[in-house]
Amino acid sequence: MSTASHATNDATARRGKAPAGERVADWADGRLGIYSLAKANMRKIFPDHWSFMLGEVALYSFIIIILTGVYLTLFFHPSMNEVVYSGPYVPLQGIRMSEAFASTMNISFEVRGGLLIRQIHHWAAIVFIAAMLVHMMRVFFTGAFRKPREINWLFGFLLLVLGMFTGFTGYSLPDDLLSGTGVRFMEGAILSVPIVGTYLSMFLFGGEFPGHDFVARFYTIHILLLPGIMAGLLVAHLILVFYHKHTQFPGPGRTEKNVVGMPLLPVYMAKAGGFFFLVFGVIAGMAALASINPIWEYGPYRPDQVSTGAQPDWYMGFSEGLIRAMPGWEINFLGHTLQLGVFVPLMIFPLVLAAIAVYPFIESWVTGDKREHHILDRPRNHPVRTGVGAAWIAWYLVLLLGGGNDIVATHFHLSINAVTWFVRIGFFLLPLLTFVATKRICLGLQRRDKDKVLHGRETGVIKRLPHGEFIEVHEPLPQDTLYTLTQHEQPQPIEVGPEVDENGVRRKIGTMTKMRAKLSQGFYGEGSQIPKPTVEEHEEITSGHGHH
């Protein structure tokens, strides 16, 4: 066969042969079903609203934490063996310190880009928890936790709690004077647990505090155990978001059975990719411009010293505020000393967290609402829920103030006792006042919406009527605005019913039933919502009788 014939056959073979990339894709699809999976999900619709980006900020911050954390593990030595510092930071030369502190100093001053990566890691952790908290507040105030998303609310709650403890174990690793003070604070809380507190402390620290093991143990918890659990929860959280479809705010064309927005590919993915780099850039800018956790200023931890003005990161400040505000009560019970000044706050802390976790189930039980919800609520249309959320924020802030009572006292030239008593009284009073004020504000906004629907928008145009009266001309609202202001439901409270039946026999009504009806009355009863304008009222006003 001639050379020309060989060339012709080769060209024919090449023309009939698929490109390498396509062959690899076909091979993978035949074994993993990637094409079918992508076809079903890559065109999934996501609504476009700025508040939905809060969850993405948390996701991207977590990715940044993982990336920078992997880099830091290459240089950090999780050991409490003592060494003498001989690095470039002159004020600490010749000082005995743990290998953990010395390696952190090495990262900060000798590893190329080490200090920037450290600060990006720390700032990303703070942004991560802040974004999760704000994201959960958005979910709470808009009712996005309702069926079928109660499990996803629990996943988000667990991510928030685990993030807090991951942050605590992380800033404890450098073994500096500030973090050591925080660990000592935690040890005191553990010791306050009746009977078993001492054993728990010995188990955690491997002997008397501070022992020689806690950095290595915290290191394993910080880089392996907690991030692994959080990664699993995060994946489960995102899978459920895909499975349940995304919630959306009310508006024309939006129902419980559809989603109005943009497809995942290519529009949403392109925006998400750009937003990731924007978040990364902002956090990197914060790390480059604002110093955080400068351990060289604190020095290595010594059990006989406490750093001046020691404060935990903000997300743990409210737990410290609980203990600082609690009176130092101590009792003797069956031969055991109970340190109630520490133990009682230690019990309140998980109880409050548990209340946040189970709230979706409590509201569902109280209201009797078992339907699926994909349209979000406007917070003003649920004054009680909004008031509860605002009260929790007020409670959190007053305890955060209590956690820094010494800083507040010194910076504002106040008595620390006065600040502490303000926190003690505010602990009970401020959430109540915040709830009442928020509920009244929501009801006022409902009245304003009703007035807009019935009378239209104020135009600022003043008109004089034939009989001399001056009135302001109102412009009717567009149909889409009318729909948004009136589409929400106004459930009726659950009624217990008559105490006797039709035969005059007294009915047995349980305590839980009575309590449920009472709570339901509080949610939806008189004084908890303003009735929406009826069609007849709107037609009467807009027909010219009293509408200008």
Coordinates of C-alpha atoms in Angstrom, one line a residue:
M1 CA 0.0 0.0 0.0
S2 CA 1.3 3.4 -0.9
T3 CA 2.2 6.2 1.5
A4 CA -0.7 8.3 0.2
S5 CA -3.1 5.5 1.0
H6 CA -1.8 5.3 4.6
A7 CA -2.2 9.0 5.1
T8 CA -5.8 8.9 3.7
N9 CA -6.7 6.0 6.1
D10 CA -5.2 7.9 9.1
A11 CA -7.1 11.0 8.3
T12 CA -10.3 9.1 8.0
A13 CA -9.6 7.4 11.4
R14 CA -8.9 10.8 13.0
R15 CA -12.1 12.2 11.6
G16 CA -14.2 9.4 13.0
K17 CA -12.5 9.5 16.4
A18 CA -14.0 11.7 19.1
P19 CA -11.7 14.3 20.9
A20 CA -9.9 13.1 24.0
G21 CA -12.0 15.3 26.3
E22 CA -15.2 14.0 25.0
R23 CA -14.0 10.4 25.3
V24 CA -13.1 11.0 29.0
A25 CA -16.5 12.6 29.6
D26 CA -18.3 9.7 28.0
W27 CA -16.2 7.2 30.1
A28 CA -17.0 9.1 33.4
D29 CA -20.7 9.5 32.5
G30 CA -21.0 5.7 31.8
R31 CA -19.8 5.0 35.3
L32 CA -20.9 7.9 37.4
G33 CA -23.9 9.3 35.6
I34 CA -22.4 12.8 35.7
Y35 CA -24.2 14.0 32.5
S36 CA -27.7 13.1 33.8
L37 CA -26.9 14.6 37.2
A38 CA -25.6 17.8 35.7
K39 CA -28.6 18.0 33.2
A40 CA -31.0 17.8 36.1
N41 CA -29.3 20.3 38.4
M42 CA -27.1 22.7 36.5
R43 CA -30.2 24.7 35.2
K44 CA -31.7 24.9 38.7
I45 CA -33.2 28.3 39.4
F46 CA -32.0 30.5 42.2
P47 CA -33.7 33.8 43.2
D48 CA -31.7 37.0 43.2
H49 CA -31.8 39.0 46.5
W50 CA -28.9 40.6 48.4
S51 CA -29.8 38.9 51.7
F52 CA -29.3 35.4 50.1
M53 CA -25.6 36.3 49.7
L54 CA -25.1 36.2 53.5
G55 CA -25.0 32.4 53.5
E56 CA -22.5 32.6 50.6
V57 CA -20.2 34.9 52.7
A58 CA -20.2 32.2 55.4
L59 CA -19.5 29.4 52.8
Y60 CA -16.6 31.3 51.2
S61 CA -15.1 32.3 54.6
F62 CA -15.1 28.6 55.5
I63 CA -13.2 27.8 52.3
I64 CA -10.7 30.5 53.1
I65 CA -10.3 29.2 56.6
I66 CA -9.5 25.7 55.2
L67 CA -7.0 27.0 52.6
T68 CA -5.1 29.2 55.0
G69 CA -5.3 26.6 57.8
V70 CA -3.6 23.9 55.6
Y71 CA -0.8 26.4 55.0
L72 CA -0.3 27.2 58.7
T73 CA -0.2 23.5 59.6
L74 CA 3.0 23.1 57.6
F75 CA 4.9 25.4 60.1
F76 CA 3.1 25.1 63.4
H77 CA 4.4 22.7 66.1
P78 CA 1.6 21.7 68.5
S79 CA 3.9 21.0 71.4
M80 CA 4.2 22.4 74.9
N81 CA 7.9 21.4 75.3
E82 CA 9.8 24.4 76.5
V83 CA 12.4 26.1 74.3
V84 CA 14.4 29.4 74.6
Y85 CA 13.4 31.9 71.9
S86 CA 16.2 33.1 69.7
G87 CA 14.2 34.5 66.8
P88 CA 14.3 38.0 65.2
Y89 CA 11.8 39.6 67.7
V90 CA 14.3 41.2 70.1
P91 CA 12.0 41.8 73.2
L92 CA 11.4 38.1 73.6
Q93 CA 14.9 36.8 72.9
G94 CA 16.1 34.5 75.8
I95 CA 12.6 34.0 77.1
R96 CA 11.5 30.4 77.8
M97 CA 8.3 29.5 75.9
S98 CA 6.5 26.5 74.5
E99 CA 7.2 25.2 71.0
A100 CA 3.7 26.2 70.0
F101 CA 4.3 29.8 70.8
A102 CA 7.8 29.8 69.3
S103 CA 6.5 28.3 66.0
T104 CA 3.7 30.9 65.9
M105 CA 6.4 33.6 66.3
N106 CA 8.3 31.9 63.5
I107 CA 5.3 32.0 61.2
S108 CA 4.7 35.6 62.1
F109 CA 8.2 36.9 61.6
E110 CA 10.3 34.4 59.5
V111 CA 7.9 32.5 57.2
R112 CA 7.3 34.4 53.9
G113 CA 3.8 35.7 54.0
G114 CA 3.2 33.9 57.3
L115 CA 1.8 36.8 59.3
L116 CA -0.6 37.7 56.5
I117 CA -1.9 34.1 56.2
R118 CA -2.3 34.0 60.0
Q119 CA -4.3 37.2 60.0
I120 CA -6.4 36.1 57.0
H121 CA -7.1 32.8 58.9
H122 CA -8.2 34.7 62.0
W123 CA -10.2 37.4 60.2
A124 CA -11.9 34.7 58.1
A125 CA -13.0 32.8 61.2
I126 CA -14.6 36.0 62.7
V127 CA -16.3 36.8 59.4
F128 CA -17.5 33.2 59.1
I129 CA -19.2 33.2 62.4
A130 CA -20.6 36.7 61.9
A131 CA -22.0 35.7 58.5
M132 CA -23.6 32.6 59.9
L133 CA -25.2 34.5 62.7
V134 CA -26.6 37.2 60.4
H135 CA -27.7 34.5 57.9
M136 CA -29.6 32.6 60.6
M137 CA -31.2 35.9 61.7
R138 CA -32.4 36.4 58.1
V139 CA -33.7 32.9 58.0
F140 CA -35.4 33.4 61.4
F141 CA -37.1 36.8 60.7
T142 CA -38.4 35.7 57.3
G143 CA -39.7 32.3 58.5
A144 CA -37.4 30.3 56.1
F145 CA -37.0 27.7 58.9
R146 CA -40.6 26.4 58.4
K147 CA -41.5 23.0 56.9
P148 CA -39.7 21.4 55.1
R149 CA -36.5 23.2 56.3
E150 CA -36.5 22.4 60.0
I151 CA -33.7 19.9 59.6
N152 CA -31.6 22.4 57.6
W153 CA -32.2 25.0 60.4
L154 CA -30.7 22.4 62.8
F155 CA -27.7 21.9 60.5
G156 CA -27.1 25.6 60.4
F157 CA -27.4 25.9 64.1
L158 CA -24.9 23.1 64.6
L159 CA -22.5 24.8 62.2
L160 CA -22.8 28.0 64.2
V161 CA -22.1 26.3 67.6
L162 CA -19.2 24.2 66.2
G163 CA -17.8 27.3 64.5
M164 CA -17.7 29.0 67.9
F165 CA -15.9 26.2 69.5
T166 CA -13.6 25.7 66.6
G167 CA -12.6 29.4 66.9
F168 CA -12.0 29.0 70.6
T169 CA -9.7 26.0 70.1
G170 CA -8.0 27.8 67.3
Y171 CA -7.0 31.0 69.1
S172 CA -5.9 28.8 72.1
L173 CA -3.2 27.1 70.0
P174 CA -0.5 29.8 70.1
D175 CA -0.2 29.4 73.9
D176 CA 0.1 33.1 74.4
L177 CA -0.9 35.0 77.5
L178 CA -4.3 36.1 76.1
S179 CA -5.4 32.7 74.8
G180 CA -4.0 31.0 78.0
T181 CA -6.2 33.3 80.1
G182 CA -9.2 32.1 78.0
V183 CA -8.3 28.5 78.5
R184 CA -8.0 29.2 82.3
F185 CA -11.5 30.7 82.1
M186 CA -12.8 27.5 80.5
E187 CA -11.0 25.4 83.1
G188 CA -12.7 27.3 85.9
A189 CA -16.1 26.7 84.2
I190 CA -15.4 22.9 84.0
L191 CA -14.3 22.8 87.6
S192 CA -17.7 24.3 88.7
V193 CA -19.5 21.2 87.4
P194 CA -20.6 19.3 90.6
I195 CA -18.8 16.1 91.6
V196 CA -17.2 15.4 88.1
G197 CA -15.7 18.8 87.4
T198 CA -12.3 17.9 88.7
Y199 CA -12.2 14.6 86.7
L200 CA -13.3 16.4 83.5
S201 CA -10.5 19.0 83.9
M202 CA -7.9 16.3 84.6
F203 CA -9.1 14.3 81.5
L204 CA -9.0 17.4 79.2
F205 CA -5.6 18.8 80.4
G206 CA -3.9 15.5 81.1
G207 CA -3.3 16.4 84.8
E208 CA -3.3 19.7 86.7
F209 CA -3.8 22.8 84.6
P210 CA -2.2 23.7 82.3
G211 CA -0.5 20.3 81.9
H212 CA 1.6 19.4 78.9
D213 CA -1.0 18.1 76.5
F214 CA -3.8 20.6 75.9
V215 CA -2.2 22.3 72.9
A216 CA -1.7 18.9 71.1
R217 CA -5.3 17.9 72.0
F218 CA -6.8 21.2 71.0
Y219 CA -4.8 21.0 67.7
T220 CA -6.3 17.6 66.8
I221 CA -9.8 18.9 67.7
H222 CA -9.2 22.1 65.8
I223 CA -7.8 20.8 62.5
L224 CA -9.4 17.4 62.3
L225 CA -12.5 16.6 64.4
L226 CA -14.5 19.9 64.3
P227 CA -13.7 20.8 60.7
G228 CA -14.6 17.3 59.5
I229 CA -18.0 17.4 61.2
M230 CA -18.6 21.0 59.9
A231 CA -17.7 20.0 56.4
G232 CA -20.2 17.1 56.5
L233 CA -22.9 19.4 57.9
L234 CA -22.1 22.0 55.2
V235 CA -22.4 19.4 52.4
A236 CA -25.7 18.2 53.9
H237 CA -26.9 21.8 54.3
L238 CA -26.2 22.5 50.6
I239 CA -27.8 19.2 49.4
L240 CA -31.0 20.1 51.3
V241 CA -31.0 23.6 49.8
F242 CA -30.9 22.0 46.3
Y243 CA -33.5 19.3 47.2
H244 CA -36.0 21.7 48.8
K245 CA -35.4 24.4 46.2
H246 CA -34.6 28.0 47.3
T247 CA -37.0 30.2 49.2
Q248 CA -38.0 33.5 47.7
F249 CA -39.6 36.8 48.8
P250 CA -43.2 37.4 47.8
G251 CA -44.0 39.1 44.6
P252 CA -46.0 38.8 41.4
G253 CA -45.6 35.5 39.7
R254 CA -44.0 33.9 42.7
T255 CA -45.9 31.0 44.3
E256 CA -45.2 28.1 46.6
K257 CA -44.7 25.8 43.5
N258 CA -42.2 27.8 41.5
V259 CA -38.9 29.8 41.8
V260 CA -38.3 33.0 39.9
G261 CA -34.7 33.8 39.3
M262 CA -31.6 32.9 37.3
P263 CA -30.2 29.4 36.4
L264 CA -27.3 27.9 38.3
L265 CA -25.3 27.7 35.1
P266 CA -23.9 29.9 33.8
V267 CA -25.4 33.1 35.4
Y268 CA -25.4 32.2 39.1
M269 CA -22.1 30.3 39.0
A270 CA -20.4 33.3 37.3
K271 CA -21.8 35.7 39.9
A272 CA -20.9 33.3 42.8
G273 CA -17.3 32.9 41.5
G274 CA -16.8 36.7 41.3
F275 CA -18.4 37.1 44.8
F276 CA -15.9 34.5 46.2
F277 CA -12.9 36.5 45.0
L278 CA -14.6 39.7 46.3
V279 CA -15.0 38.1 49.8
F280 CA -11.4 36.8 49.7
G281 CA -10.2 40.2 48.7
V282 CA -12.0 42.0 51.4
I283 CA -10.8 39.6 54.1
A284 CA -7.2 39.8 52.8
G285 CA -7.5 43.6 52.9
M286 CA -8.7 43.5 56.5
A287 CA -5.8 41.1 57.4
A288 CA -3.3 43.4 55.7
L289 CA -4.5 46.6 57.3
A290 CA -5.9 45.6 60.7
S291 CA -3.7 43.7 63.2
I292 CA -5.4 40.9 65.1
N293 CA -4.0 38.7 67.9
P294 CA -0.5 40.2 68.0
I295 CA 0.9 37.4 70.3
W296 CA 4.3 39.1 70.5
E297 CA 2.8 41.9 72.6
Y298 CA 1.2 39.4 75.0
G299 CA 4.2 37.0 75.4
P300 CA 4.0 33.3 76.2
Y301 CA 1.4 32.0 78.7
R302 CA 2.3 31.8 82.4
P303 CA -0.3 30.5 84.9
D304 CA 0.7 33.2 87.4
Q305 CA 0.0 36.0 85.0
V306 CA -3.1 37.5 83.3
S307 CA -3.0 39.9 80.4
T308 CA -4.6 43.3 81.0
G309 CA -8.0 43.8 79.5
A310 CA -8.2 40.1 78.4
Q311 CA -11.2 39.6 76.1
P312 CA -12.3 36.7 74.0
D313 CA -13.3 37.0 70.4
W314 CA -16.8 38.6 70.2
Y315 CA -18.7 35.4 69.5
M316 CA -17.6 34.0 72.9
G317 CA -18.1 37.3 74.8
F318 CA -21.7 36.7 75.8
S319 CA -20.7 33.4 77.6
E320 CA -18.1 35.4 79.6
G321 CA -20.8 38.1 80.2
L322 CA -23.0 35.5 81.9
I323 CA -20.3 34.6 84.4
R324 CA -19.2 38.2 85.0
A325 CA -22.8 39.3 85.7
M326 CA -23.7 36.3 87.9
P327 CA -23.3 37.0 91.7
G328 CA -20.6 34.8 93.3
W329 CA -23.0 32.5 95.1
E330 CA -21.6 29.4 96.7
I331 CA -23.3 26.7 98.7
N332 CA -22.4 23.4 100.4
F333 CA -24.6 20.5 99.4
L334 CA -24.0 17.0 100.8
G335 CA -20.4 17.8 101.6
H336 CA -19.8 19.2 98.1
T337 CA -19.1 22.9 97.4
L338 CA -21.3 24.1 94.6
Q339 CA -20.0 27.2 92.8
L340 CA -23.3 28.5 91.6
G341 CA -21.7 31.8 90.3
V342 CA -20.1 29.8 87.5
F343 CA -22.3 26.7 87.3
V344 CA -25.6 28.5 86.8
P345 CA -24.3 30.5 83.8
L346 CA -22.7 27.3 82.5
M347 CA -26.2 25.7 82.4
I348 CA -28.0 28.8 81.0
F349 CA -25.6 28.9 78.0
P350 CA -26.6 25.5 76.5
L351 CA -30.3 26.0 77.4
V352 CA -30.4 29.3 75.3
L353 CA -28.7 27.5 72.4
A354 CA -31.1 24.6 72.6
A355 CA -34.1 27.1 72.6
I356 CA -32.7 28.5 69.3
A357 CA -32.4 25.0 67.9
V358 CA -35.9 23.9 68.6
Y359 CA -37.8 27.2 67.9
P360 CA -39.1 26.0 64.4
F361 CA -40.7 23.0 66.1
I362 CA -42.2 25.2 68.9
E363 CA -43.7 27.6 66.4
S364 CA -45.1 24.8 64.3
W365 CA -46.7 23.3 67.4
V366 CA -48.1 26.6 68.7
T367 CA -49.6 27.7 65.4
G368 CA -50.7 24.2 64.1
D369 CA -49.1 25.0 60.7
K370 CA -48.0 21.8 59.0
R371 CA -47.9 23.0 55.4
E372 CA -44.8 23.5 53.3
H373 CA -43.6 27.0 52.9
H374 CA -41.4 28.3 50.1
I375 CA -42.5 32.0 50.1
L376 CA -40.8 34.1 52.8
D377 CA -42.6 36.3 55.3
R378 CA -42.1 40.0 55.6
P379 CA -40.9 40.4 59.3
R380 CA -43.6 43.0 59.9
N381 CA -46.4 40.6 59.2
H382 CA -45.2 38.3 62.1
P383 CA -44.8 40.8 65.0
V384 CA -44.4 38.1 67.7
R385 CA -41.7 36.2 65.9
T386 CA -39.9 39.4 65.0
G387 CA -40.1 40.6 68.6
V388 CA -38.7 37.3 69.9
G389 CA -35.7 37.6 67.5
A390 CA -35.1 41.2 68.4
A391 CA -35.3 40.3 72.1
W392 CA -32.7 37.6 71.6
I393 CA -30.3 40.1 69.9
A394 CA -30.8 42.6 72.8
W395 CA -30.1 39.8 75.3
Y396 CA -27.0 38.8 73.4
L397 CA -25.7 42.4 73.2
V398 CA -26.2 43.1 76.9
L399 CA -24.3 40.0 77.8
L400 CA -21.5 41.0 75.3
L401 CA -21.3 44.3 77.2
G402 CA -21.1 42.3 80.4
G403 CA -18.2 40.2 79.0
G404 CA -16.2 43.5 78.6
N405 CA -17.4 45.3 81.7
D406 CA -13.9 46.2 82.7
I407 CA -13.1 47.6 79.3
V408 CA -16.3 49.6 79.3
A409 CA -15.6 50.9 82.8
T410 CA -12.1 52.1 82.0
H411 CA -12.7 53.6 78.6
F412 CA -15.9 55.5 79.6
H413 CA -14.7 56.3 83.1
L414 CA -17.6 54.4 84.7
S415 CA -17.9 52.3 87.9
I416 CA -17.4 48.6 87.1
N417 CA -20.0 47.8 89.7
A418 CA -22.5 50.2 87.9
V419 CA -21.8 48.4 84.6
T420 CA -22.2 45.0 86.2
W421 CA -25.6 46.0 87.8
F422 CA -26.7 47.4 84.5
V423 CA -26.0 44.1 82.8
R424 CA -27.8 42.2 85.7
I425 CA -30.9 44.3 85.4
G426 CA -30.7 44.5 81.6
F427 CA -30.5 40.7 81.4
F428 CA -34.2 40.5 82.4
L429 CA -35.5 43.9 81.4
L430 CA -34.0 44.8 78.0
P431 CA -35.2 41.7 76.1
L432 CA -38.8 42.4 77.4
L433 CA -38.7 46.1 76.4
T434 CA -37.1 45.2 73.0
F435 CA -39.9 42.7 72.4
V436 CA -42.7 45.2 73.2
A437 CA -41.1 48.0 71.1
T438 CA -40.4 45.7 68.1
K439 CA -44.0 44.3 68.2
R440 CA -45.4 47.8 68.2
I441 CA -43.1 48.9 65.4
C442 CA -44.3 45.9 63.3
L443 CA -47.9 46.7 64.0
G444 CA -47.3 50.4 63.0
L445 CA -45.7 49.2 59.7
Q446 CA -48.7 47.0 59.1
R447 CA -51.0 50.0 59.6
R448 CA -49.0 52.0 57.1
D449 CA -49.2 49.2 54.5
K450 CA -53.0 49.1 55.0
D451 CA -53.2 52.8 54.5
K452 CA -51.1 52.6 51.4
V453 CA -53.3 49.9 49.9
L454 CA -56.5 51.8 50.7
H455 CA -55.4 55.4 49.9
G456 CA -52.4 55.0 47.6
R457 CA -49.0 56.7 47.6
E458 CA -48.6 60.3 48.8
T459 CA -47.7 62.5 45.8
G460 CA -46.9 65.8 47.6
V461 CA -49.5 67.5 45.3
I462 CA -51.9 69.7 47.3
K463 CA -55.4 70.2 45.8
R464 CA -58.1 72.6 46.8
L465 CA -61.6 71.3 46.7
P466 CA -64.6 73.5 45.6
H467 CA -65.7 74.0 49.2
G468 CA -62.3 75.3 50.2
E469 CA -60.8 72.2 51.8
F470 CA -57.1 71.5 50.9
I471 CA -56.2 67.8 50.5
E472 CA -53.1 65.9 49.3
V473 CA -53.6 63.9 46.1
H474 CA -52.8 60.2 46.5
E475 CA -51.6 58.1 43.6
P476 CA -52.9 54.5 43.4
L477 CA -50.3 51.8 43.9
P478 CA -49.2 49.6 41.0
Q479 CA -50.6 46.1 41.0
D480 CA -47.3 44.4 41.8
T481 CA -47.0 46.5 45.0
L482 CA -50.6 45.9 46.0
Y483 CA -50.0 42.2 45.6
T484 CA -46.8 42.3 47.7
L485 CA -48.6 44.2 50.5
T486 CA -51.6 41.9 50.6
Q487 CA -50.5 38.4 49.6
H488 CA -49.7 37.3 53.2
E489 CA -52.0 35.1 55.2
Q490 CA -53.4 36.0 58.6
P491 CA -54.0 32.7 60.5
Q492 CA -56.6 32.6 63.2
P493 CA -55.5 31.5 66.7
I494 CA -56.3 28.0 67.8
E495 CA -59.4 27.8 70.0
V496 CA -59.9 25.4 72.9
G497 CA -63.6 25.3 72.3
P498 CA -66.4 25.2 74.9
E499 CA -65.7 23.6 78.3
V500 CA -68.9 21.4 78.0
D501 CA -70.1 19.4 75.0
E502 CA -73.6 19.4 73.5
N503 CA -74.8 17.1 76.2
G504 CA -73.7 19.3 79.0
V505 CA -70.8 17.0 80.0
R506 CA -67.6 18.8 80.9
R507 CA -64.8 18.2 78.4
K508 CA -61.4 17.1 79.5
I509 CA -59.0 19.7 78.3
G510 CA -55.3 19.0 79.0
T511 CA -52.8 21.5 80.3
M512 CA -50.7 21.4 77.2
T513 CA -53.8 22.1 75.0
K514 CA -54.7 25.1 77.1
M515 CA -51.1 26.4 77.0
R516 CA -51.0 25.8 73.2
A517 CA -54.2 27.8 72.7
K518 CA -52.8 30.6 75.0
L519 CA -49.6 30.8 73.0
S520 CA -51.5 30.7 69.7
Q521 CA -53.6 33.6 70.9
G522 CA -50.4 35.5 71.6
F523 CA -49.1 34.8 68.1
Y524 CA -52.3 35.6 66.1
G525 CA -54.9 37.0 68.5
E526 CA -56.2 40.5 68.9
G527 CA -53.3 43.0 69.2
S528 CA -50.9 40.8 67.4
Q529 CA -51.8 41.6 63.8
I530 CA -53.6 44.4 61.9
P531 CA -56.5 43.0 59.7
K532 CA -55.7 43.3 56.0
P533 CA -57.9 45.6 53.9
T534 CA -60.8 43.7 52.3
V535 CA -61.6 43.8 48.6
E536 CA -64.8 45.7 49.4
E537 CA -62.9 48.4 51.4
H538 CA -60.4 48.8 48.5
E539 CA -63.2 49.1 45.9
E540 CA -65.1 51.6 48.0
I541 CA -62.1 53.9 48.5
T542 CA -60.8 53.7 44.9
S543 CA -64.3 54.2 43.4
G544 CA -64.1 57.8 44.3
H545 CA -65.8 57.9 47.6
G546 CA -63.2 59.5 49.9
H547 CA -60.2 58.7 47.7
H548 CA -58.3 61.7 46.4

